[in-house]
GROMACS .gro file of C-alpha atoms in nm:
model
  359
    1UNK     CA    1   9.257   0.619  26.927
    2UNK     CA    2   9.223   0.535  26.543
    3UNK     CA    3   9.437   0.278  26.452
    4UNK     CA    4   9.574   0.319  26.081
    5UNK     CA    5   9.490   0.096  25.796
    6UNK     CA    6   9.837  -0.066  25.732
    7UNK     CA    7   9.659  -0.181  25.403
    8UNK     CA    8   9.565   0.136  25.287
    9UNK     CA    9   9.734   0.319  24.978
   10UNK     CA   10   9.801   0.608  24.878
   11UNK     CA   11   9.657   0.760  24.528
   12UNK     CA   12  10.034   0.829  24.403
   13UNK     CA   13  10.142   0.486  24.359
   14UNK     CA   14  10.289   0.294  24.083
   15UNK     CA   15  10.089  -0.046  23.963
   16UNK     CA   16  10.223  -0.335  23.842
   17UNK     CA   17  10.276  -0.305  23.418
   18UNK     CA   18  10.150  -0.569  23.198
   19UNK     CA   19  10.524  -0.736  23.082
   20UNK     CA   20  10.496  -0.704  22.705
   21UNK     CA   21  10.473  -1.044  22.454
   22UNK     CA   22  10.830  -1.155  22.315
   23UNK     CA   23  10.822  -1.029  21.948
   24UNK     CA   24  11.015  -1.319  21.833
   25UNK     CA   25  10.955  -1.659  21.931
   26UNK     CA   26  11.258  -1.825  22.107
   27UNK     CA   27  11.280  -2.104  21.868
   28UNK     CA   28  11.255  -1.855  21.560
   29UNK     CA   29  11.502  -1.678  21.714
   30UNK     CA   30  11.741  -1.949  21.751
   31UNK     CA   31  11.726  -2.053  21.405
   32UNK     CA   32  11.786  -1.683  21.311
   33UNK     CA   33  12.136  -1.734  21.490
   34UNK     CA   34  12.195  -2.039  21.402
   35UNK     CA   35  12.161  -1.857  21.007
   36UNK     CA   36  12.323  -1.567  21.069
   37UNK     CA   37  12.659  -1.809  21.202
   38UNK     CA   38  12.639  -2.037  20.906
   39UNK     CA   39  12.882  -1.977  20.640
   40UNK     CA   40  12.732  -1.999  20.303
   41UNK     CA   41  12.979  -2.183  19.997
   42UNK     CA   42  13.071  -1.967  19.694
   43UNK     CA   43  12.907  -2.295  19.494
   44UNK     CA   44  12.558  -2.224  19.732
   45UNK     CA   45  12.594  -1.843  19.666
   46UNK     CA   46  12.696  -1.881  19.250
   47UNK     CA   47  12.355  -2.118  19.265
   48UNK     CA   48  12.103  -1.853  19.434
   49UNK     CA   49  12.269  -1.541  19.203
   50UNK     CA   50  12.203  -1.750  18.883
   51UNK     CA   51  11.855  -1.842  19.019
   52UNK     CA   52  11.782  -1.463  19.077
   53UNK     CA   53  11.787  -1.482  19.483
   54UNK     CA   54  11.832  -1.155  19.596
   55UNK     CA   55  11.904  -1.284  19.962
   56UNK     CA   56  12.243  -1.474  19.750
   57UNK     CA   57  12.280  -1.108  19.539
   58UNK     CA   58  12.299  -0.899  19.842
   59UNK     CA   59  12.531  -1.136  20.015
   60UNK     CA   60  12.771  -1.219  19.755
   61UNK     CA   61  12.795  -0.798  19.646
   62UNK     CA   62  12.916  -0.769  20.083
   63UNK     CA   63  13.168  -1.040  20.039
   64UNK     CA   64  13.279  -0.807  19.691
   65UNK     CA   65  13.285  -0.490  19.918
   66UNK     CA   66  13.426  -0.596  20.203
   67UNK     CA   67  13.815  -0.520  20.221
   68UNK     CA   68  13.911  -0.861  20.429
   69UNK     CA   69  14.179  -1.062  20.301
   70UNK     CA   70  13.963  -1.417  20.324
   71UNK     CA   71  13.657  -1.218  20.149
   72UNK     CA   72  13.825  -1.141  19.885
   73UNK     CA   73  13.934  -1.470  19.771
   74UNK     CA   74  13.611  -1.599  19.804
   75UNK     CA   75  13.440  -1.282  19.603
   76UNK     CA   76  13.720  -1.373  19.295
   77UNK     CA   77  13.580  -1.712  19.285
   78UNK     CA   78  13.202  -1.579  19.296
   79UNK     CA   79  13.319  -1.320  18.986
   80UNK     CA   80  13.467  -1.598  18.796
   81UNK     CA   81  13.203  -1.871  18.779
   82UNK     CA   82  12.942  -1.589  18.711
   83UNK     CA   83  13.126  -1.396  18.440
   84UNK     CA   84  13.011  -1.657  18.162
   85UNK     CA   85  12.639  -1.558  18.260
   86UNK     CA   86  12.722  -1.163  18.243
   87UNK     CA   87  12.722  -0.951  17.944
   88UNK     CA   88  12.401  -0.939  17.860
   89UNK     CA   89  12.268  -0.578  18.006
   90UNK     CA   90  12.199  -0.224  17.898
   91UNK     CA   91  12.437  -0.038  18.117
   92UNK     CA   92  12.343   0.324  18.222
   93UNK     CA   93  12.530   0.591  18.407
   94UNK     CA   94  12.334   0.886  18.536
   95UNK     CA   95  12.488   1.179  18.718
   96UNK     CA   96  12.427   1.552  18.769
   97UNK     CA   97  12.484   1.781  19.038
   98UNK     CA   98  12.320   1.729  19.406
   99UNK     CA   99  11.950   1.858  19.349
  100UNK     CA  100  11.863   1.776  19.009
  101UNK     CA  101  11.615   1.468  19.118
  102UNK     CA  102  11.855   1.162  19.009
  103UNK     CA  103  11.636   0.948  19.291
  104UNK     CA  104  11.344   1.096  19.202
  105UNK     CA  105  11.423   1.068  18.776
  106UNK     CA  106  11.554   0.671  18.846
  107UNK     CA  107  11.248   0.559  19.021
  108UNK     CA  108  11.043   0.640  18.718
  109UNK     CA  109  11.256   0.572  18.481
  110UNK     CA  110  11.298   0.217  18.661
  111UNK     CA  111  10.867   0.200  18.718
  112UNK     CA  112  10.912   0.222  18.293
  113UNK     CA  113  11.119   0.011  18.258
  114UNK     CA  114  10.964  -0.276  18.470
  115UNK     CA  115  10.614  -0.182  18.290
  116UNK     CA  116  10.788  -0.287  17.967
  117UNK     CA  117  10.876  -0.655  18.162
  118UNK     CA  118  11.246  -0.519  18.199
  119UNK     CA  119  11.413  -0.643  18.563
  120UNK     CA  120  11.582  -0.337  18.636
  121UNK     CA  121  11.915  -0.321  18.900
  122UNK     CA  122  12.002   0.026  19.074
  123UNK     CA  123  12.341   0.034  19.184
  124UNK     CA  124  12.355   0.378  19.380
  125UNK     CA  125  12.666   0.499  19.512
  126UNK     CA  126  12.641   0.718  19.853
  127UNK     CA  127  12.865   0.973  19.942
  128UNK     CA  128  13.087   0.889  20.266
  129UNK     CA  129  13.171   1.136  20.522
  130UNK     CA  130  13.520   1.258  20.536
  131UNK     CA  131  13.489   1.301  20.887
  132UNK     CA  132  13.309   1.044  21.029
  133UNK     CA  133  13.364   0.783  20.693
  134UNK     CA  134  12.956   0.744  20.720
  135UNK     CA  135  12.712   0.743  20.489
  136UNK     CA  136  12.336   0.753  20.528
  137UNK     CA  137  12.268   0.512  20.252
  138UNK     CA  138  11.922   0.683  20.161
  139UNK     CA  139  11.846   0.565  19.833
  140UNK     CA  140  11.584   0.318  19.897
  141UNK     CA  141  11.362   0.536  20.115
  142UNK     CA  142  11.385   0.782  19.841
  143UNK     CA  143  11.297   0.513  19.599
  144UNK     CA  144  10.963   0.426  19.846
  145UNK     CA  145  10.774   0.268  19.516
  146UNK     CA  146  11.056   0.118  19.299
  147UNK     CA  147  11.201  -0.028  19.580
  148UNK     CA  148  10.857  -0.294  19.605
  149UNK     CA  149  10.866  -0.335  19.279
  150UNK     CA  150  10.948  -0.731  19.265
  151UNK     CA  151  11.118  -0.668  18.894
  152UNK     CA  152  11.382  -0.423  19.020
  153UNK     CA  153  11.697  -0.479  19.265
  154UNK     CA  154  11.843  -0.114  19.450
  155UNK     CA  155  12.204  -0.169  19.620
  156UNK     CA  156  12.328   0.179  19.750
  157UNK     CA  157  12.686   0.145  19.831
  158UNK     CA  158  12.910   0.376  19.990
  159UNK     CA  159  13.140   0.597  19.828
  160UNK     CA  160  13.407   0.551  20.094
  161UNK     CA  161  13.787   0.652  19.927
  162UNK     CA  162  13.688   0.583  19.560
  163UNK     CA  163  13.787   0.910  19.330
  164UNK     CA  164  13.454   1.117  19.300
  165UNK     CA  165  13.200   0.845  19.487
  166UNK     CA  166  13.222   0.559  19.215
  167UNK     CA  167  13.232   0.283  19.499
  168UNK     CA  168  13.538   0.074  19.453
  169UNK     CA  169  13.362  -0.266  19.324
  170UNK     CA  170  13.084  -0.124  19.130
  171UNK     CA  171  13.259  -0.266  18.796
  172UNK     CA  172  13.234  -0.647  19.032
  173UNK     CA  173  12.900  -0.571  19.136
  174UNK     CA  174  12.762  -0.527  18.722
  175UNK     CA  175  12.880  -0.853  18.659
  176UNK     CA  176  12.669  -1.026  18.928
  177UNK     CA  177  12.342  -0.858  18.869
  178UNK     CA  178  12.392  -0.956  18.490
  179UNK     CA  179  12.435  -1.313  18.606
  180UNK     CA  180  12.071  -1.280  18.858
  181UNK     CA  181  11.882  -1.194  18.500
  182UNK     CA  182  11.902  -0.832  18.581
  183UNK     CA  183  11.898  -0.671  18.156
  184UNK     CA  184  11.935  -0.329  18.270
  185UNK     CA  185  12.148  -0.182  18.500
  186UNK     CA  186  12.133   0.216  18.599
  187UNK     CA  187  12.466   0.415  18.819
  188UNK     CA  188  12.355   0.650  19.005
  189UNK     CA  189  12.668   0.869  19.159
  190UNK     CA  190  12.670   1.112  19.422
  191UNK     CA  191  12.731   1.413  19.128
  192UNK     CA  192  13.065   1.572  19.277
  193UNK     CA  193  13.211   1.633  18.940
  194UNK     CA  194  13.479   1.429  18.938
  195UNK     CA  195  13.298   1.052  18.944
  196UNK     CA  196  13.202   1.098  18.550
  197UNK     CA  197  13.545   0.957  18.373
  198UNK     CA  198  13.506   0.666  18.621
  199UNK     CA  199  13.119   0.565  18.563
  200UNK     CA  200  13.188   0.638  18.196
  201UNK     CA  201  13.452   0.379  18.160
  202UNK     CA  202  13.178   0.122  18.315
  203UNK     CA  203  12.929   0.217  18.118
  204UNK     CA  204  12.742   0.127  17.766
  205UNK     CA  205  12.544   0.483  17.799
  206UNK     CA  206  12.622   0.836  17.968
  207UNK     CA  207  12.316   1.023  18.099
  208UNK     CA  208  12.349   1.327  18.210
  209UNK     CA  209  12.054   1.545  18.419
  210UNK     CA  210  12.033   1.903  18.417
  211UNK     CA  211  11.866   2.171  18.520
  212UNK     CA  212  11.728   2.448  18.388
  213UNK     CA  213  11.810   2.831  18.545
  214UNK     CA  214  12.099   2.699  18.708
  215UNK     CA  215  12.315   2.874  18.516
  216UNK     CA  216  12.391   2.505  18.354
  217UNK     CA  217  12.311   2.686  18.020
  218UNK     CA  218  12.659   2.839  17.999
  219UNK     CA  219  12.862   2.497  18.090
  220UNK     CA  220  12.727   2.402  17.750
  221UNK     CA  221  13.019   2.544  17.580
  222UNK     CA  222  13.281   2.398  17.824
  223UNK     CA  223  13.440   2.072  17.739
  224UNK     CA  224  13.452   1.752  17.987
  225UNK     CA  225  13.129   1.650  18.109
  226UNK     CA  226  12.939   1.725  17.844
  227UNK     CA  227  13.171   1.570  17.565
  228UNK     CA  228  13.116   1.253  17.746
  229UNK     CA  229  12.760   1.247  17.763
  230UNK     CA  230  12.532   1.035  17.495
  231UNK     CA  231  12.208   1.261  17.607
  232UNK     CA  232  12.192   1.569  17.839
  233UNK     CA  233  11.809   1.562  18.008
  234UNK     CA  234  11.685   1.889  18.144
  235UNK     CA  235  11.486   1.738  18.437
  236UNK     CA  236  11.153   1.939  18.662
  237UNK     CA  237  11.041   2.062  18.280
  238UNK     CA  238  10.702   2.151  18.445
  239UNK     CA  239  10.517   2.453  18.573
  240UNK     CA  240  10.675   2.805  18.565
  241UNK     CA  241  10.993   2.604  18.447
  242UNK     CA  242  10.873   2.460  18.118
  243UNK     CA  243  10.977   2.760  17.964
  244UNK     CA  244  11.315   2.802  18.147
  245UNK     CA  245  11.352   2.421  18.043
  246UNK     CA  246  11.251   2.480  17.682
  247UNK     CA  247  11.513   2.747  17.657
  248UNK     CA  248  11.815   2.550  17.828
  249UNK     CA  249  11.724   2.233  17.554
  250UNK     CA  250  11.766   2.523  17.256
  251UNK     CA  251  12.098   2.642  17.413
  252UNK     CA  252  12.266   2.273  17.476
  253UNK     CA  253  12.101   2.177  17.137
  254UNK     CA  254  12.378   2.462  17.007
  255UNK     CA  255  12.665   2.344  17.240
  256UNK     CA  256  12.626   2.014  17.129
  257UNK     CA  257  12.729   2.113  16.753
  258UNK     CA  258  13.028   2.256  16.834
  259UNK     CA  259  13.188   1.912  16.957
  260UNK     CA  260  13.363   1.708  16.701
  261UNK     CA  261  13.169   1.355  16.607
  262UNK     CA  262  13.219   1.068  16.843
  263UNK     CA  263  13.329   0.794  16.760
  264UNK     CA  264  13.046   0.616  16.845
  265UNK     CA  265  12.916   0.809  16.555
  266UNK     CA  266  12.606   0.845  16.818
  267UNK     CA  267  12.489   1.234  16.782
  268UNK     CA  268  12.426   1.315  17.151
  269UNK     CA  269  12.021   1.426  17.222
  270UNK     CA  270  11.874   1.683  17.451
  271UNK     CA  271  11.525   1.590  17.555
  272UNK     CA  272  11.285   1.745  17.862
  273UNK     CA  273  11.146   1.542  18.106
  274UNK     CA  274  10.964   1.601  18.456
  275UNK     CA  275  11.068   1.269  18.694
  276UNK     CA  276  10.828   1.411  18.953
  277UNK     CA  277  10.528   1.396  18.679
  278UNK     CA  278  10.645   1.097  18.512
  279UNK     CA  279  10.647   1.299  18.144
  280UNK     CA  280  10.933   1.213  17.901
  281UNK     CA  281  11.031   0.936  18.071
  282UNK     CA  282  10.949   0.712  17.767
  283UNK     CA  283  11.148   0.923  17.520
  284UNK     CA  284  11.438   0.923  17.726
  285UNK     CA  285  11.435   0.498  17.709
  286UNK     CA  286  11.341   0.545  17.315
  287UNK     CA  287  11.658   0.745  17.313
  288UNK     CA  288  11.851   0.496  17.462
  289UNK     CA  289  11.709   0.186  17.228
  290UNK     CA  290  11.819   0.442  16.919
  291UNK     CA  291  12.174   0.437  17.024
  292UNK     CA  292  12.169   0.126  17.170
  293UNK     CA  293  12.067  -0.006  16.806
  294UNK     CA  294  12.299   0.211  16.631
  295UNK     CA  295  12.604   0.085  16.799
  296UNK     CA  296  12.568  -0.254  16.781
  297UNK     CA  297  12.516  -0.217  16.386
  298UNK     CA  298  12.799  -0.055  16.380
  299UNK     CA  299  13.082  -0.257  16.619
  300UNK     CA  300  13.104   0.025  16.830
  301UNK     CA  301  12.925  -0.120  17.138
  302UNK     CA  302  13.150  -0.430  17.153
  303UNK     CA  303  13.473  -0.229  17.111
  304UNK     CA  304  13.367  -0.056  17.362
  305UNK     CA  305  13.319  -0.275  17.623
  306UNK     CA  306  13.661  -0.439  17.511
  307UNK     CA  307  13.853  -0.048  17.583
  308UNK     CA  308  13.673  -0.038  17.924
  309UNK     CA  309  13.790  -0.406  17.996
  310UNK     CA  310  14.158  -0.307  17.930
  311UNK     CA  311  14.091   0.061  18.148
  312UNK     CA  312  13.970  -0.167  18.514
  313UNK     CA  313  14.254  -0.414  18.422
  314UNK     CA  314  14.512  -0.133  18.464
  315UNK     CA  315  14.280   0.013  18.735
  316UNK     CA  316  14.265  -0.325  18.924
  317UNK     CA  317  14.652  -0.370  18.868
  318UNK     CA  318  14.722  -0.031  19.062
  319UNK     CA  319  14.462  -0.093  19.347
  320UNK     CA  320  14.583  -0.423  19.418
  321UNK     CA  321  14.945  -0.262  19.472
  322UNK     CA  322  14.856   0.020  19.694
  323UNK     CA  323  14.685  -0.201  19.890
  324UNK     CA  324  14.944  -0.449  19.927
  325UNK     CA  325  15.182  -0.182  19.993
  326UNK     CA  326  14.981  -0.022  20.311
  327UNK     CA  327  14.900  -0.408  20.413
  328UNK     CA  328  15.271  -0.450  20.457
  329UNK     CA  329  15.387  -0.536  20.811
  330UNK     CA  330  15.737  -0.368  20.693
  331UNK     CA  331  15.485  -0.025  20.571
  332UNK     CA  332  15.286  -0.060  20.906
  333UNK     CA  333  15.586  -0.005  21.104
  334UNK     CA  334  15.792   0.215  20.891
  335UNK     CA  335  15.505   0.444  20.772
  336UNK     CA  336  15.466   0.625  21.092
  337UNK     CA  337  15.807   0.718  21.197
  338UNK     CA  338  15.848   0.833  20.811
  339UNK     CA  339  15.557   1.076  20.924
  340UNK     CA  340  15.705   1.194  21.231
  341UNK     CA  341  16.023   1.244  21.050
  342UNK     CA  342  15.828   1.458  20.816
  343UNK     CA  343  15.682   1.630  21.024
  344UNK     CA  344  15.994   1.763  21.196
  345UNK     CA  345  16.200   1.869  20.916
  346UNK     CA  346  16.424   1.550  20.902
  347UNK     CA  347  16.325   1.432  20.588
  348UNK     CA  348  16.092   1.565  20.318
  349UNK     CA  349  15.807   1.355  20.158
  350UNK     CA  350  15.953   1.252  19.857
  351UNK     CA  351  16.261   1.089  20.046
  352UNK     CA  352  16.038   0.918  20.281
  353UNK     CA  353  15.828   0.796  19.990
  354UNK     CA  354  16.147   0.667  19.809
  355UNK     CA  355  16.218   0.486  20.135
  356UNK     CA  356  15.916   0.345  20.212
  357UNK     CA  357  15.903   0.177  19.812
  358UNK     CA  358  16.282   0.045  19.860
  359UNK     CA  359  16.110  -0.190  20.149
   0.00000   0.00000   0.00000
């Protein structure tokens, strides 16, 4: 009788794995903590903005976005002590509808701009989900060479509530990158059609992109967005659609003359440009210096800046109160039963509204 091997195994067995190395040393990844639990002084965070620390930048613009109570306080005092520094930027809002290469026409417009020893900040605004109130927050992975570019800052921020995706403290968010040394800063919005009165009152200069065969030919003649803009660039002016391109310019060249003058007294440009290609990129910025140059001479840039200060006072006035309204403890409880009662037939809206103010 064979006695069996009790040391013997069989083929289908599972050996011992090599445990893998800690990526982070323990000690590293204590001080991490101990970081990441420290709570940095508006003085300390005022100090690394005005030094151009983007670690302070990206901090202090949270603090300005976040919505709690204790934040907020300490974001006013951050906005005050750097407003003296601000001011001293090119400010330039681009939009056009979902498609049109924005991303793709900011990264080389920004790559110019940093070639010509400009520190360039992006402040993109990314459109939130209505259902799930996400947003994917893209724009830097889309911006893969801008984004490395040690002259050039890229924020995206998400849209959330804000009226056509111009996120709620964009206005706050300017001031701060003027104070890091930032001298031009680009808006990027999401291109719904209804951000464009917002980023124009924020703005020193109104860009907007277009593109050819669209049927963007025939807005030309509508009023609105195009009354606003300083320069309408027909972007992807390359291949078979140079021609398309060259005929859209000719058509919005004729639009443009039936507007009355601004009064900027800034005649509004069409140029071509191919973002992808990196053509016309350069006479797009030459554009911008023109009317940049032309409305200083003539008061107009100042003036404006002082109407736009006036507009976010008003603006800032009416978001405080709604949210001091819903922040209520008196609203909290009240509002819901108002909704029920709406919602049954006992009361319409406008008497529950009245109600709900008389608190």
């Amino acid at each position: 009788m064979v006695k069996k091997n009790k040391t013997y195994k069989s083929a289908l067995h599972e050996q011992d794995g090599v445990p893998s190395p800690d990526s982070l040393s323990p000690n590293v990844a204590k001080i991490i903590k101990a970081n990441r639990k420290k709570i940095i002084s508006v003085d300390d965070l005022v100090s690394g903005i005005l030094s151009g620390n983007i670690t302070a930048l990206s901090r202090a613009i949270t603090l300005i976005e976040s919505t709690n109570p204790s934040h907020t306080k300490k974001a006013n005092e951050i906005i005050t002590k750097c407003l003296p520094y601000a001011n001293t930027s090119i400010r330039i809002g681009i939009t056009g509808v979902p498609g049109v290469g924005k991303s793709t026409f900011i990264e080389a417009f920004g790559i110019h701009l940093t070639s010509l020893q400009k520190k360039v900040a992006v402040l993109a605004v990314d459109p939130s989900s209505s259902l799930s109130q996400g947003s994917i927050l893209g724009d830097k992975t889309r911006m893969e060479d801008l984004v490395k570019n040690d002259s050039a800052f890229i924020r995206p921020s998400p849209s959330g509530n804000s009226l056509g995706g111009v996120a709620r403290k964009t206005r706050e968010t300017i001031i701060l990158c003027e104070a890091a040394g930032f001298d031009t800063i680009i808006i990027e919005t999401v291109g719904v059609g209804q951000s464009e009165t917002a980023v124009h009152s924020m703005v020193d200069f109104f860009l907007l992109l277009k593109l050819a065969g669209a049927g963007d030919e025939l807005q030309g003649i509508k009023r609105g967005i195009i009354e606003m803009a300083d320069a309408i660039v027909i972007n992807k002016a390359d291949g078979d659609n140079l021609k398309a391109a060259k005929m859209a310019k000719v058509e919005f060249n004729r639009a443009l003359h039936l507007y009355p003058a601004k009064s900027s007294e800034w005649s509004p440009k069409v140029s071509l440009c191919s973002a992808l290609k990196r053509e016309g990129i350069a006479d797009v910025w030459h554009m911008i210096e023109d009317y940049t140059k032309t409305t200083l001479e003539n008061q107009y840039f100042e003036t404006n800046r002082n109407n736009q200060n006036k507009f976010w006072l008003l603006q800032t006035i009416e978001d405080r109160l709604k949210s001091n309204f819903y922040n209520a403890s008196k609203i909290k409880m009240e509002l819901p039963l108002q909704i029920k009662l709406v919602e049954v037939g006992k009361t319409t809206p406008f008497a529950a509204a009245e109600y709900l103010l008389s608190l």
